[in-house]
PDB file of C-alpha atoms in Angstrom:
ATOM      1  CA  UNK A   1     165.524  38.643   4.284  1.00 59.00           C
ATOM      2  CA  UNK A   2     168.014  36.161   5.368  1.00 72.00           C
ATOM      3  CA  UNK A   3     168.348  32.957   3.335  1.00 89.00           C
ATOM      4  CA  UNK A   4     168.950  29.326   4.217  1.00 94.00           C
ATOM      5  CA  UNK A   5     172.240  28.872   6.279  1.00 95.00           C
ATOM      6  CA  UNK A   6     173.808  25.206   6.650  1.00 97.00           C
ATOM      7  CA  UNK A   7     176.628  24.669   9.300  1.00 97.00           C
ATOM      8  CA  UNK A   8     179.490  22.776   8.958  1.00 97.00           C
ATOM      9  CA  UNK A   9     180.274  23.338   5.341  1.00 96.00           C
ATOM     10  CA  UNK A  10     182.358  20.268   5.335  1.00 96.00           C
ATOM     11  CA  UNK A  11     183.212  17.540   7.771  1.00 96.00           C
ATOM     12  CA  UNK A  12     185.207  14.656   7.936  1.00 98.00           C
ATOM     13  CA  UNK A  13     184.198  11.302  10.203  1.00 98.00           C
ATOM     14  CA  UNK A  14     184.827   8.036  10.615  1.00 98.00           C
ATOM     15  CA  UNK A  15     182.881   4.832   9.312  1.00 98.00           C
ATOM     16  CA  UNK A  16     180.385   4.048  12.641  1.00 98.00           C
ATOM     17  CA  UNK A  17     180.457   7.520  14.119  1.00 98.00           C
ATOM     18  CA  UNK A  18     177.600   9.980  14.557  1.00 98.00           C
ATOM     19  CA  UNK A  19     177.193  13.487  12.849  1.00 98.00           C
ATOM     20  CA  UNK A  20     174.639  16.224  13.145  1.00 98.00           C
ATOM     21  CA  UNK A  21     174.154  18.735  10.669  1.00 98.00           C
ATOM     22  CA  UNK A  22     172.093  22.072  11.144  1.00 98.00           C
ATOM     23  CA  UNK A  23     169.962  24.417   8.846  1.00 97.00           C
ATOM     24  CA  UNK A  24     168.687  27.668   9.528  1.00 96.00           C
ATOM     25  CA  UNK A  25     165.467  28.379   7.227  1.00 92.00           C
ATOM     26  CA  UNK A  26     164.668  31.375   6.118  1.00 89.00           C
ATOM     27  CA  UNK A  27     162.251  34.252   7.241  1.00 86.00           C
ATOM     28  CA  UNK A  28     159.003  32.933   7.232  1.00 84.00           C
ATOM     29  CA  UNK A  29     158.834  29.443   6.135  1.00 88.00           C
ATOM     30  CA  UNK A  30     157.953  26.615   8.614  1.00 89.00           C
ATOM     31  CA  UNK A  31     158.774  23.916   5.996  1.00 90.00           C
ATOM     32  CA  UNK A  32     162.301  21.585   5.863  1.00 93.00           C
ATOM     33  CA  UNK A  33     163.498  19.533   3.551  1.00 94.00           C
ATOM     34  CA  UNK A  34     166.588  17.214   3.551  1.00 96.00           C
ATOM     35  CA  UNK A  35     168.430  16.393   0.652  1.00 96.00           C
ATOM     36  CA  UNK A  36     171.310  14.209  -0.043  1.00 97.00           C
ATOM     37  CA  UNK A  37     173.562  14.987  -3.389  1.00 95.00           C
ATOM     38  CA  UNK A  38     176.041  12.014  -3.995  1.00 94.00           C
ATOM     39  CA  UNK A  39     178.589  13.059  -6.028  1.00 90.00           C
ATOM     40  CA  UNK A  40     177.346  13.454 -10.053  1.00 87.00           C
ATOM     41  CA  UNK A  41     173.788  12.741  -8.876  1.00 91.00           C
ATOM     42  CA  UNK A  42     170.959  14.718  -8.920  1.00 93.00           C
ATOM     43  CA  UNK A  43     169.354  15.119  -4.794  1.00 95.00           C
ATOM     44  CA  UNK A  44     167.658  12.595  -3.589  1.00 95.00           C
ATOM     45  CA  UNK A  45     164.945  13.234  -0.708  1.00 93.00           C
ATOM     46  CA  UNK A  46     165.635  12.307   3.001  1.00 96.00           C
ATOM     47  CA  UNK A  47     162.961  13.753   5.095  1.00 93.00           C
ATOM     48  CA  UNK A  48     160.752  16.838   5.646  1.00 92.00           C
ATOM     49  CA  UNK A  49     159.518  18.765   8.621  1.00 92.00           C
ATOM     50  CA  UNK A  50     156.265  20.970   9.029  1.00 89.00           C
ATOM     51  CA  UNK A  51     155.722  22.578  12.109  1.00 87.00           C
ATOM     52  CA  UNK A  52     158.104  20.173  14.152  1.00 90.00           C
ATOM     53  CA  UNK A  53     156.465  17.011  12.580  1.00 91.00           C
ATOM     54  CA  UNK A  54     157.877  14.639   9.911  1.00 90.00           C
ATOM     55  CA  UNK A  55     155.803  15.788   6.882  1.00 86.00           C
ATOM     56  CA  UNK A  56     156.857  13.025   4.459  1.00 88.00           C
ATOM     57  CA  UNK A  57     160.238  10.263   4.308  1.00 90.00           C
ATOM     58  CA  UNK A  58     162.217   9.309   1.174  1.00 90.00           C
ATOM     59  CA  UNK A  59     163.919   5.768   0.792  1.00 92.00           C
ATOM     60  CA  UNK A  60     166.646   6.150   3.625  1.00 96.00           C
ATOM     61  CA  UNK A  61     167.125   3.961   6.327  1.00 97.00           C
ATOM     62  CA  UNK A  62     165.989   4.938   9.810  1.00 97.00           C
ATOM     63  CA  UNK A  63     169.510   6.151  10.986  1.00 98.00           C
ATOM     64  CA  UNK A  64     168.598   8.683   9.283  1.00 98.00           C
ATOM     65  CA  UNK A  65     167.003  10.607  11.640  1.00 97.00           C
ATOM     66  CA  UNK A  66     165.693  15.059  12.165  1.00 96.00           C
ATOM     67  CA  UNK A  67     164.185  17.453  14.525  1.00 96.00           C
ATOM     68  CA  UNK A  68     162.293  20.706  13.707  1.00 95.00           C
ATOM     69  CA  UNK A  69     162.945  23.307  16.384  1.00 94.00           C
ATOM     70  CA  UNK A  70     160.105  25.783  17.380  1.00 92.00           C
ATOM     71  CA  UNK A  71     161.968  28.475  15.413  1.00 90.00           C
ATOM     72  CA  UNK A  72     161.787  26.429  11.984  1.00 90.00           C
ATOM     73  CA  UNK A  73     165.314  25.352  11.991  1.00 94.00           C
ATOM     74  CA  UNK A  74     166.636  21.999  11.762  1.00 96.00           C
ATOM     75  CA  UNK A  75     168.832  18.944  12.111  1.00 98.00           C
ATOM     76  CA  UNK A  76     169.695  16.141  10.590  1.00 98.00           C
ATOM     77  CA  UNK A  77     171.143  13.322  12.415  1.00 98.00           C
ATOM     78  CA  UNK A  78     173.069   9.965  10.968  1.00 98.00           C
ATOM     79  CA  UNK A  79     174.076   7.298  13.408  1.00 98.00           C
ATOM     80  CA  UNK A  80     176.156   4.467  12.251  1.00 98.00           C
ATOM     81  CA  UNK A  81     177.746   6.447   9.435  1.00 98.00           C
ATOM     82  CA  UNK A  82     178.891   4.499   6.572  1.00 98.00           C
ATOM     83  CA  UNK A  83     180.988   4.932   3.564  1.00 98.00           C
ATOM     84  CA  UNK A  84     178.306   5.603   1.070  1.00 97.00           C
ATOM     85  CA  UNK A  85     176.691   8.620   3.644  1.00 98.00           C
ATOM     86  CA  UNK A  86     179.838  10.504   1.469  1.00 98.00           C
ATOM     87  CA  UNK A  87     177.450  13.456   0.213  1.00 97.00           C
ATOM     88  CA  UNK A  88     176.216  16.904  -0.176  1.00 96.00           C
ATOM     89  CA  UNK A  89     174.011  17.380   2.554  1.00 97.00           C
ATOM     90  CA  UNK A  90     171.302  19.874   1.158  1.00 96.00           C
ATOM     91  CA  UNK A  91     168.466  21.954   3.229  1.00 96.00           C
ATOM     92  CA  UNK A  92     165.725  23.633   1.716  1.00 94.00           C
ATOM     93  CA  UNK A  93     163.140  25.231   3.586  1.00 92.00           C
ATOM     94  CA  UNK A  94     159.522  26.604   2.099  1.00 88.00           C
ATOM     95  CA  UNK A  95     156.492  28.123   3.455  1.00 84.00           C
ATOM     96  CA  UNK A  96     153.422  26.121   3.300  1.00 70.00           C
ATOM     97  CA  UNK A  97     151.986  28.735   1.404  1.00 55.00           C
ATOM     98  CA  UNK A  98     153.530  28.171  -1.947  1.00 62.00           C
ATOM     99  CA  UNK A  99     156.048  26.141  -3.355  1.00 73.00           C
ATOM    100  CA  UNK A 100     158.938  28.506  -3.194  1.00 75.00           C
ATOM    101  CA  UNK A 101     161.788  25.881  -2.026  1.00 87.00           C
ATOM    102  CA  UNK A 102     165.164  27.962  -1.213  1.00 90.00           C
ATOM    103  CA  UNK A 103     167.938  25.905  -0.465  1.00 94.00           C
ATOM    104  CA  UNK A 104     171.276  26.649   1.470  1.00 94.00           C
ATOM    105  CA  UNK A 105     174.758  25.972   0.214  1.00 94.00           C
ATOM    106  CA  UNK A 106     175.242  22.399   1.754  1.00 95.00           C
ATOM    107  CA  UNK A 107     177.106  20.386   3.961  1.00 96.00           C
ATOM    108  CA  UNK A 108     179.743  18.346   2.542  1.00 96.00           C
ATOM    109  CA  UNK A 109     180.506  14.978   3.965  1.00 98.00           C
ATOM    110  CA  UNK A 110     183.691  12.526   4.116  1.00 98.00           C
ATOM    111  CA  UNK A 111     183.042   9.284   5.519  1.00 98.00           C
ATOM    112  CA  UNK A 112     186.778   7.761   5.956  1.00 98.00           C
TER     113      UNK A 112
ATOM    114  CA  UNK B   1     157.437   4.459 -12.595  1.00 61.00           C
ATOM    115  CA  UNK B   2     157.865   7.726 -12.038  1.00 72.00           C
ATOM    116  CA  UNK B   3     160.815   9.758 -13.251  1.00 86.00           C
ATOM    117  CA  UNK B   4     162.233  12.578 -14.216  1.00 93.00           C
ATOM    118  CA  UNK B   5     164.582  12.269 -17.209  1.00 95.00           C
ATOM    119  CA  UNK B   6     167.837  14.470 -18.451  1.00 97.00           C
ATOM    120  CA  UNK B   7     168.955  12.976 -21.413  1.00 96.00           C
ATOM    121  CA  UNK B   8     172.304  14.570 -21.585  1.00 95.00           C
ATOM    122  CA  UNK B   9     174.528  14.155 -18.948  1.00 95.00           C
ATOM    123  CA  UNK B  10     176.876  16.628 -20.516  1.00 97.00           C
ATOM    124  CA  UNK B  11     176.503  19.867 -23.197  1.00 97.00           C
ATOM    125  CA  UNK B  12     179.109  22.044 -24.480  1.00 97.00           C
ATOM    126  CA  UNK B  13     178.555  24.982 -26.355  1.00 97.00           C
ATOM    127  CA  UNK B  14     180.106  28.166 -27.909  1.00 97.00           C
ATOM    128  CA  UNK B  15     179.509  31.550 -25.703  1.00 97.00           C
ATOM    129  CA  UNK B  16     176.741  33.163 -27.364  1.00 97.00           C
ATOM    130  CA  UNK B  17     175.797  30.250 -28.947  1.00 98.00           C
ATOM    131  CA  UNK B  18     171.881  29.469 -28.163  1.00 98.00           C
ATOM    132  CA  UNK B  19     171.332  26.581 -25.349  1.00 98.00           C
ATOM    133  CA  UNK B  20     168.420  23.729 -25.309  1.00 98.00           C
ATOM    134  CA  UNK B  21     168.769  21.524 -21.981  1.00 98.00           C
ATOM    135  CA  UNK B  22     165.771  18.752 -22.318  1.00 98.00           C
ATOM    136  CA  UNK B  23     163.647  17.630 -19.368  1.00 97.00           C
ATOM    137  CA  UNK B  24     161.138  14.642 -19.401  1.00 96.00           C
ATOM    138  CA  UNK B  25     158.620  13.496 -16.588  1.00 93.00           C
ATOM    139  CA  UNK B  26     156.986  10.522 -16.375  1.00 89.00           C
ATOM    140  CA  UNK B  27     153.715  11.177 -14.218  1.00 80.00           C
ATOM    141  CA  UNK B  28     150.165  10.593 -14.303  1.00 75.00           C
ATOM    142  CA  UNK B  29     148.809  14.147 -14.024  1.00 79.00           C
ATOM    143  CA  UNK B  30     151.184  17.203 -14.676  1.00 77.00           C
ATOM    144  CA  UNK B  31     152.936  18.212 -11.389  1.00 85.00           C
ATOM    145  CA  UNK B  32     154.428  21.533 -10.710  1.00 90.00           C
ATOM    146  CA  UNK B  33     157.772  21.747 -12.853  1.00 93.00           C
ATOM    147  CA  UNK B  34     160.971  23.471 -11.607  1.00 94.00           C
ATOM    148  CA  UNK B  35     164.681  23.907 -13.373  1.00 97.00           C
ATOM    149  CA  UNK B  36     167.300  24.562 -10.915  1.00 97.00           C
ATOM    150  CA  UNK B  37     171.355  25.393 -11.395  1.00 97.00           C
ATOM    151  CA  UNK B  38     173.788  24.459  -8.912  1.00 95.00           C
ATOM    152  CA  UNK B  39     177.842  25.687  -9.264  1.00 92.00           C
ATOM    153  CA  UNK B  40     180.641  23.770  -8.399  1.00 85.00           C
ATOM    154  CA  UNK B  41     180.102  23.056  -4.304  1.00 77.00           C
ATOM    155  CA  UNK B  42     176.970  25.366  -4.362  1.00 82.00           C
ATOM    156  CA  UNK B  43     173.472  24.847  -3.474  1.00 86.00           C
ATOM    157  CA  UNK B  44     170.637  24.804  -5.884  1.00 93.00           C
ATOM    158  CA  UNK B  45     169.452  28.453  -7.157  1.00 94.00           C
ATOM    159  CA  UNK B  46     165.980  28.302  -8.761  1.00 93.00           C
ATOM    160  CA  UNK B  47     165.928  29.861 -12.454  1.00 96.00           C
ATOM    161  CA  UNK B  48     162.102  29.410 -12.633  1.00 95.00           C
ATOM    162  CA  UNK B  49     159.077  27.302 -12.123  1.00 93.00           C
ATOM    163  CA  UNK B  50     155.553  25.857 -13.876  1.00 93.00           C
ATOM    164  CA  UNK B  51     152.334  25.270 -11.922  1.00 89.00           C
ATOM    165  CA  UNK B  52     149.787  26.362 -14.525  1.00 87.00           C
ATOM    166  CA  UNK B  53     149.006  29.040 -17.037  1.00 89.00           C
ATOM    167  CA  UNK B  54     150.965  30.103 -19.874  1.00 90.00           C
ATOM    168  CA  UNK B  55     152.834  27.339 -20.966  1.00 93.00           C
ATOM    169  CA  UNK B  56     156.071  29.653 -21.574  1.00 96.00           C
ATOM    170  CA  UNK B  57     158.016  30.601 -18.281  1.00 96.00           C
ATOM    171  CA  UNK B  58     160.481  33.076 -18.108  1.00 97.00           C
ATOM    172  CA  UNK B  59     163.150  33.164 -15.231  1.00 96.00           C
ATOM    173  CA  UNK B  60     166.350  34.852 -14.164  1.00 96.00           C
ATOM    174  CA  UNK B  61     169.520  35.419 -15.689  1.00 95.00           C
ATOM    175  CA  UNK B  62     167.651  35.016 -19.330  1.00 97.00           C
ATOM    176  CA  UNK B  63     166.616  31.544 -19.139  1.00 98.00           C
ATOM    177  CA  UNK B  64     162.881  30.353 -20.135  1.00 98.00           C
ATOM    178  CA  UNK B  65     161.037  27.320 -20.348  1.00 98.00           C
ATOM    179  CA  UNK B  66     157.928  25.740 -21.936  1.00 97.00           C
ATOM    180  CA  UNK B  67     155.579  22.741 -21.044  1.00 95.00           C
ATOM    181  CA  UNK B  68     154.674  21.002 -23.412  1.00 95.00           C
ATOM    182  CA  UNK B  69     151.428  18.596 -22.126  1.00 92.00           C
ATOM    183  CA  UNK B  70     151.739  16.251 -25.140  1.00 92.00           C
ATOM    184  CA  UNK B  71     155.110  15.899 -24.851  1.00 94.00           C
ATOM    185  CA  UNK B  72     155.411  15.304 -21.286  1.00 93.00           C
ATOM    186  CA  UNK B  73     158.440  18.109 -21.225  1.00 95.00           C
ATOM    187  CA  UNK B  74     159.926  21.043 -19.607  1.00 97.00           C
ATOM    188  CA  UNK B  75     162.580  22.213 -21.857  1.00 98.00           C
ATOM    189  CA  UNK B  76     164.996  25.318 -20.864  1.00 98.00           C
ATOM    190  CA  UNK B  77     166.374  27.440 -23.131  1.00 98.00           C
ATOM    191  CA  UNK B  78     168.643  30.906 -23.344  1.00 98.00           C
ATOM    192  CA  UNK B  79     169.304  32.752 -26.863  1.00 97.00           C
ATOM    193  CA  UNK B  80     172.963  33.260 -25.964  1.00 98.00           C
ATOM    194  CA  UNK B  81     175.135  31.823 -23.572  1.00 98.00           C
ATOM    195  CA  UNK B  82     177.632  33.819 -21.305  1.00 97.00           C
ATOM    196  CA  UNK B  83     180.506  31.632 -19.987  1.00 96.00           C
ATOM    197  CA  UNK B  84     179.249  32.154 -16.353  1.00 95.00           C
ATOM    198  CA  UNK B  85     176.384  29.986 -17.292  1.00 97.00           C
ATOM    199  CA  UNK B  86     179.015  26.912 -17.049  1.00 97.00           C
ATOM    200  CA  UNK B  87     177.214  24.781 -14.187  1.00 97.00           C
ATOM    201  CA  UNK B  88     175.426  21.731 -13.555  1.00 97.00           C
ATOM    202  CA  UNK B  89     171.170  22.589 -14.157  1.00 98.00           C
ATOM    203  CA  UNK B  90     168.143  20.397 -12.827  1.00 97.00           C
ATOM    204  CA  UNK B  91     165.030  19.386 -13.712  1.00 97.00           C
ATOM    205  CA  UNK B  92     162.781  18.899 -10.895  1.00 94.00           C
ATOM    206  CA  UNK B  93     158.985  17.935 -10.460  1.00 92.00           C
ATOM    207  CA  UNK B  94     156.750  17.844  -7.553  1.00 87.00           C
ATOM    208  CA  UNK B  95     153.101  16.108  -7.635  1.00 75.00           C
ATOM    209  CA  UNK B  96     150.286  17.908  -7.047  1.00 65.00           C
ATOM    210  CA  UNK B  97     149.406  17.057  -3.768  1.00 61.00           C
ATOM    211  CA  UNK B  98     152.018  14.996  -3.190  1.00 59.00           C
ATOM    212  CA  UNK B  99     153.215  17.466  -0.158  1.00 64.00           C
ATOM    213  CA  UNK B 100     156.578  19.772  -0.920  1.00 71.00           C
ATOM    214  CA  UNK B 101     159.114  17.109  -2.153  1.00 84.00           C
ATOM    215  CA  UNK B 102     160.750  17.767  -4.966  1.00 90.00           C
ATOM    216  CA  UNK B 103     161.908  14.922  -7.466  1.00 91.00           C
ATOM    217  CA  UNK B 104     165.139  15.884  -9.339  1.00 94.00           C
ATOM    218  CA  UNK B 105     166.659  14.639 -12.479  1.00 95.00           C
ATOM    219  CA  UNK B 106     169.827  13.660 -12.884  1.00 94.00           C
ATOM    220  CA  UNK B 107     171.198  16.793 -13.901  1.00 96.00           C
ATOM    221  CA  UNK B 108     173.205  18.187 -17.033  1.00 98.00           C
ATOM    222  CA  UNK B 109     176.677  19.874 -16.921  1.00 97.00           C
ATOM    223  CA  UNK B 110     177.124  22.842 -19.143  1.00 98.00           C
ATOM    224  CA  UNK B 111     180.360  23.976 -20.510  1.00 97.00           C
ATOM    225  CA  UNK B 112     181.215  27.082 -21.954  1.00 97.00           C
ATOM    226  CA  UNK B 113     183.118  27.524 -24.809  1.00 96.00           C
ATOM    227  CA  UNK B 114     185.317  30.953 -25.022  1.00 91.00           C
TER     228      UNK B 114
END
Protein backbone atom coordinates (compact mmCIF):
# COMPACT_ATOMS: atom_id res chain seq x y z
CA UNK A 1 0.00 0.00 0.00
CA UNK A 2 1.62 3.08 -1.21
CA UNK A 3 1.25 6.23 0.90
CA UNK A 4 0.76 9.90 0.09
CA UNK A 5 3.61 11.25 -2.23
CA UNK A 6 4.08 15.21 -2.61
CA UNK A 7 6.40 16.52 -5.46
CA UNK A 8 8.66 19.12 -5.30
CA UNK A 9 9.89 18.76 -1.78
CA UNK A 10 11.05 22.28 -1.85
CA UNK A 11 10.91 25.16 -4.26
CA UNK A 12 12.03 28.48 -4.49
CA UNK A 13 9.95 31.46 -6.56
CA UNK A 14 9.63 34.77 -6.91
CA UNK A 15 7.01 37.31 -5.34
CA UNK A 16 4.11 37.41 -8.42
CA UNK A 17 4.98 34.11 -10.02
CA UNK A 18 2.87 30.96 -10.29
CA UNK A 19 3.59 27.46 -8.68
CA UNK A 20 1.86 24.14 -8.85
CA UNK A 21 2.30 21.57 -6.42
CA UNK A 22 1.18 17.80 -6.83
CA UNK A 23 -0.02 14.94 -4.45
CA UNK A 24 -0.42 11.47 -5.12
CA UNK A 25 -3.10 9.88 -2.59
CA UNK A 26 -2.96 6.77 -1.51
CA UNK A 27 -4.59 3.36 -2.53
CA UNK A 28 -8.06 3.74 -2.20
CA UNK A 29 -9.07 7.04 -0.98
CA UNK A 30 -10.91 9.54 -3.28
CA UNK A 31 -10.62 12.34 -0.65
CA UNK A 32 -7.86 15.54 -0.74
CA UNK A 33 -7.06 17.82 1.53
CA UNK A 34 -4.73 20.90 1.35
CA UNK A 35 -2.93 22.16 4.11
CA UNK A 36 -0.70 25.05 4.63
CA UNK A 37 1.97 24.88 7.75
CA UNK A 38 3.60 28.41 8.25
CA UNK A 39 6.50 28.09 10.02
CA UNK A 40 5.78 27.33 14.12
CA UNK A 41 2.07 27.06 13.27
CA UNK A 42 -0.10 24.38 13.49
CA UNK A 43 -1.90 23.59 9.50
CA UNK A 44 -4.32 25.57 8.52
CA UNK A 45 -7.00 24.24 5.86
CA UNK A 46 -6.92 25.35 2.14
CA UNK A 47 -9.28 23.25 0.23
CA UNK A 48 -10.61 19.68 -0.24
CA UNK A 49 -11.54 17.52 -3.16
CA UNK A 50 -14.09 14.51 -3.37
CA UNK A 51 -14.45 12.85 -6.44
CA UNK A 52 -13.01 15.83 -8.60
CA UNK A 53 -15.29 18.41 -6.79
CA UNK A 54 -14.35 21.05 -4.17
CA UNK A 55 -15.75 19.35 -1.02
CA UNK A 56 -15.27 22.28 1.40
CA UNK A 57 -12.77 25.86 1.36
CA UNK A 58 -10.85 27.29 4.34
CA UNK A 59 -10.15 31.15 4.70
CA UNK A 60 -7.68 31.56 1.64
CA UNK A 61 -8.06 33.82 -1.02
CA UNK A 62 -9.20 32.60 -4.43
CA UNK A 63 -5.60 32.40 -5.93
CA UNK A 64 -5.63 29.70 -4.25
CA UNK A 65 -6.85 27.44 -6.52
CA UNK A 66 -6.94 22.80 -7.08
CA UNK A 67 -7.95 20.11 -9.39
CA UNK A 68 -8.81 16.46 -8.52
CA UNK A 69 -7.72 14.16 -11.33
CA UNK A 70 -9.86 11.01 -12.16
CA UNK A 71 -7.16 8.91 -10.45
CA UNK A 72 -7.59 10.80 -6.95
CA UNK A 73 -4.50 12.80 -7.22
CA UNK A 74 -4.12 16.38 -6.99
CA UNK A 75 -2.88 19.92 -7.42
CA UNK A 76 -2.67 22.84 -5.89
CA UNK A 77 -2.21 25.96 -7.73
CA UNK A 78 -1.15 29.71 -6.34
CA UNK A 79 -1.13 32.57 -8.77
CA UNK A 80 0.20 35.85 -7.69
CA UNK A 81 2.52 34.36 -5.09
CA UNK A 82 3.34 36.52 -2.27
CA UNK A 83 5.74 36.65 0.54
CA UNK A 84 3.57 35.25 3.22
CA UNK A 85 2.61 31.92 0.69
CA UNK A 86 6.33 30.95 2.53
CA UNK A 87 4.96 27.45 3.89
CA UNK A 88 4.75 23.79 4.26
CA UNK A 89 2.52 22.76 1.71
CA UNK A 90 0.73 19.61 3.25
CA UNK A 91 -1.61 16.85 1.36
CA UNK A 92 -3.65 14.47 3.04
CA UNK A 93 -5.86 12.24 1.34
CA UNK A 94 -8.82 9.92 3.08
CA UNK A 95 -11.44 7.64 1.93
CA UNK A 96 -14.91 8.73 2.41
CA UNK A 97 -15.40 5.81 4.33
CA UNK A 98 -13.78 6.74 7.56
CA UNK A 99 -11.79 9.37 8.82
CA UNK A 100 -8.39 7.89 8.33
CA UNK A 101 -6.48 11.20 7.02
CA UNK A 102 -2.75 10.13 5.86
CA UNK A 103 -0.72 12.87 4.95
CA UNK A 104 2.51 13.08 2.72
CA UNK A 105 5.78 14.68 3.70
CA UNK A 106 5.13 18.26 2.24
CA UNK A 107 6.17 20.72 -0.05
CA UNK A 108 8.27 23.39 1.21
CA UNK A 109 7.97 26.85 -0.16
CA UNK A 110 10.34 30.08 -0.49
CA UNK A 111 8.71 33.04 -1.73
CA UNK A 112 11.84 35.53 -2.43
CA UNK B 1 -15.51 30.52 18.62
CA UNK B 2 -14.26 27.50 17.92
CA UNK B 3 -10.78 26.34 18.81
CA UNK B 4 -8.57 24.01 19.56
CA UNK B 5 -6.13 24.92 22.36
CA UNK B 6 -2.30 23.68 23.25
CA UNK B 7 -1.37 25.40 26.15
CA UNK B 8 2.29 24.78 25.99
CA UNK B 9 4.07 25.81 23.19
CA UNK B 10 7.13 24.06 24.48
CA UNK B 11 7.89 20.81 27.07
CA UNK B 12 11.09 19.42 28.06
CA UNK B 13 11.53 16.43 29.87
CA UNK B 14 14.02 13.77 31.19
CA UNK B 15 14.17 10.38 28.93
CA UNK B 16 12.10 8.05 30.76
CA UNK B 17 10.55 10.58 32.51
CA UNK B 18 6.51 10.27 32.09
CA UNK B 19 4.95 12.92 29.42
CA UNK B 20 1.38 14.87 29.72
CA UNK B 21 0.82 17.12 26.45
CA UNK B 22 -2.77 18.96 27.13
CA UNK B 23 -5.38 19.49 24.41
CA UNK B 24 -8.59 21.68 24.75
CA UNK B 25 -11.57 22.12 22.20
CA UNK B 26 -13.96 24.53 22.22
CA UNK B 27 -17.11 23.03 20.33
CA UNK B 28 -20.66 22.62 20.73
CA UNK B 29 -21.02 18.83 20.45
CA UNK B 30 -17.86 16.54 20.79
CA UNK B 31 -16.20 16.07 17.34
CA UNK B 32 -13.93 13.29 16.43
CA UNK B 33 -10.48 13.98 18.28
CA UNK B 34 -7.05 13.21 16.71
CA UNK B 35 -3.22 13.79 18.14
CA UNK B 36 -0.76 13.89 15.45
CA UNK B 37 3.40 14.20 15.56
CA UNK B 38 5.25 15.78 12.92
CA UNK B 39 9.50 15.71 12.89
CA UNK B 40 11.59 18.32 11.86
CA UNK B 41 10.51 18.90 7.85
CA UNK B 42 8.14 15.82 8.09
CA UNK B 43 4.57 15.37 7.52
CA UNK B 44 2.06 14.62 10.16
CA UNK B 45 2.02 10.77 11.40
CA UNK B 46 -1.20 9.96 13.30
CA UNK B 47 -0.50 8.41 16.93
CA UNK B 48 -4.27 7.79 17.44
CA UNK B 49 -7.78 9.00 17.26
CA UNK B 50 -11.40 9.41 19.34
CA UNK B 51 -14.81 9.12 17.69
CA UNK B 52 -16.73 7.35 20.46
CA UNK B 53 -16.52 4.53 22.94
CA UNK B 54 -14.10 4.02 25.56
CA UNK B 55 -12.96 7.18 26.58
CA UNK B 56 -9.18 5.83 26.84
CA UNK B 57 -7.35 5.48 23.37
CA UNK B 58 -4.33 3.78 22.91
CA UNK B 59 -2.01 4.45 19.82
CA UNK B 60 1.42 3.71 18.43
CA UNK B 61 4.75 4.01 19.66
CA UNK B 62 3.17 3.86 23.46
CA UNK B 63 1.22 6.92 23.47
CA UNK B 64 -2.59 7.03 24.82
CA UNK B 65 -5.16 9.45 25.28
CA UNK B 66 -8.43 10.10 27.18
CA UNK B 67 -11.57 12.35 26.58
CA UNK B 68 -12.70 13.76 29.08
CA UNK B 69 -16.58 15.20 28.15
CA UNK B 70 -16.65 17.51 31.20
CA UNK B 71 -13.54 18.77 30.64
CA UNK B 72 -13.73 19.46 27.09
CA UNK B 73 -10.07 17.59 26.68
CA UNK B 74 -8.00 15.19 24.85
CA UNK B 75 -4.94 14.77 26.82
CA UNK B 76 -1.87 12.45 25.53
CA UNK B 77 0.23 10.76 27.60
CA UNK B 78 3.37 8.05 27.51
CA UNK B 79 4.82 6.42 30.90
CA UNK B 80 8.38 6.94 29.68
CA UNK B 81 9.86 8.94 27.16
CA UNK B 82 12.59 7.72 24.63
CA UNK B 83 14.63 10.62 23.15
CA UNK B 84 13.24 9.81 19.62
CA UNK B 85 9.99 11.10 20.86
CA UNK B 86 11.66 14.78 20.50
CA UNK B 87 9.10 16.36 17.87
CA UNK B 88 6.50 18.81 17.50
CA UNK B 89 2.71 16.82 18.42
CA UNK B 90 -0.91 18.11 17.43
CA UNK B 91 -4.09 18.23 18.60
CA UNK B 92 -6.62 18.11 16.00
CA UNK B 93 -10.56 18.00 15.92
CA UNK B 94 -12.99 17.50 13.21
CA UNK B 95 -16.95 18.18 13.66
CA UNK B 96 -19.21 15.68 13.25
CA UNK B 97 -20.58 16.29 10.08
CA UNK B 98 -18.69 18.99 9.36
CA UNK B 99 -17.14 16.97 6.16
CA UNK B 100 -13.23 15.66 6.56
CA UNK B 101 -11.41 18.91 7.66
CA UNK B 102 -9.41 18.69 10.30
CA UNK B 103 -8.85 21.72 12.79
CA UNK B 104 -5.32 21.67 14.35
CA UNK B 105 -3.92 23.25 17.39
CA UNK B 106 -1.12 25.05 17.56
CA UNK B 107 1.14 22.41 18.36
CA UNK B 108 3.72 21.58 21.26
CA UNK B 109 7.50 20.91 20.80
CA UNK B 110 8.93 18.16 22.88
CA UNK B 111 12.46 17.94 23.93
CA UNK B 112 14.25 15.17 25.20
CA UNK B 113 16.45 15.24 27.87
CA UNK B 114 19.51 12.54 27.78
Amino acid sequence: ETGVTQSPTHLIKTRGQQVTLRCSSQSGHNTVSWYQQALGQGPQFIFQYYREEENGRGNFPPRFSGLQFPNYSSELNVNALELDDSALYLCASSSDRNYGYTFGSGTRLTVV
Amino acid sequence: AQSVTQPDIHITVSEGASLELRCNYSYGATPYLFWYVQSPGQGLQLLLKYFSGDTLVQGIKGFEAEFKRSQSSFNLRKPSVHWSDAAEYFCAVVLTGGGNKLTFGTGTQLKVEL
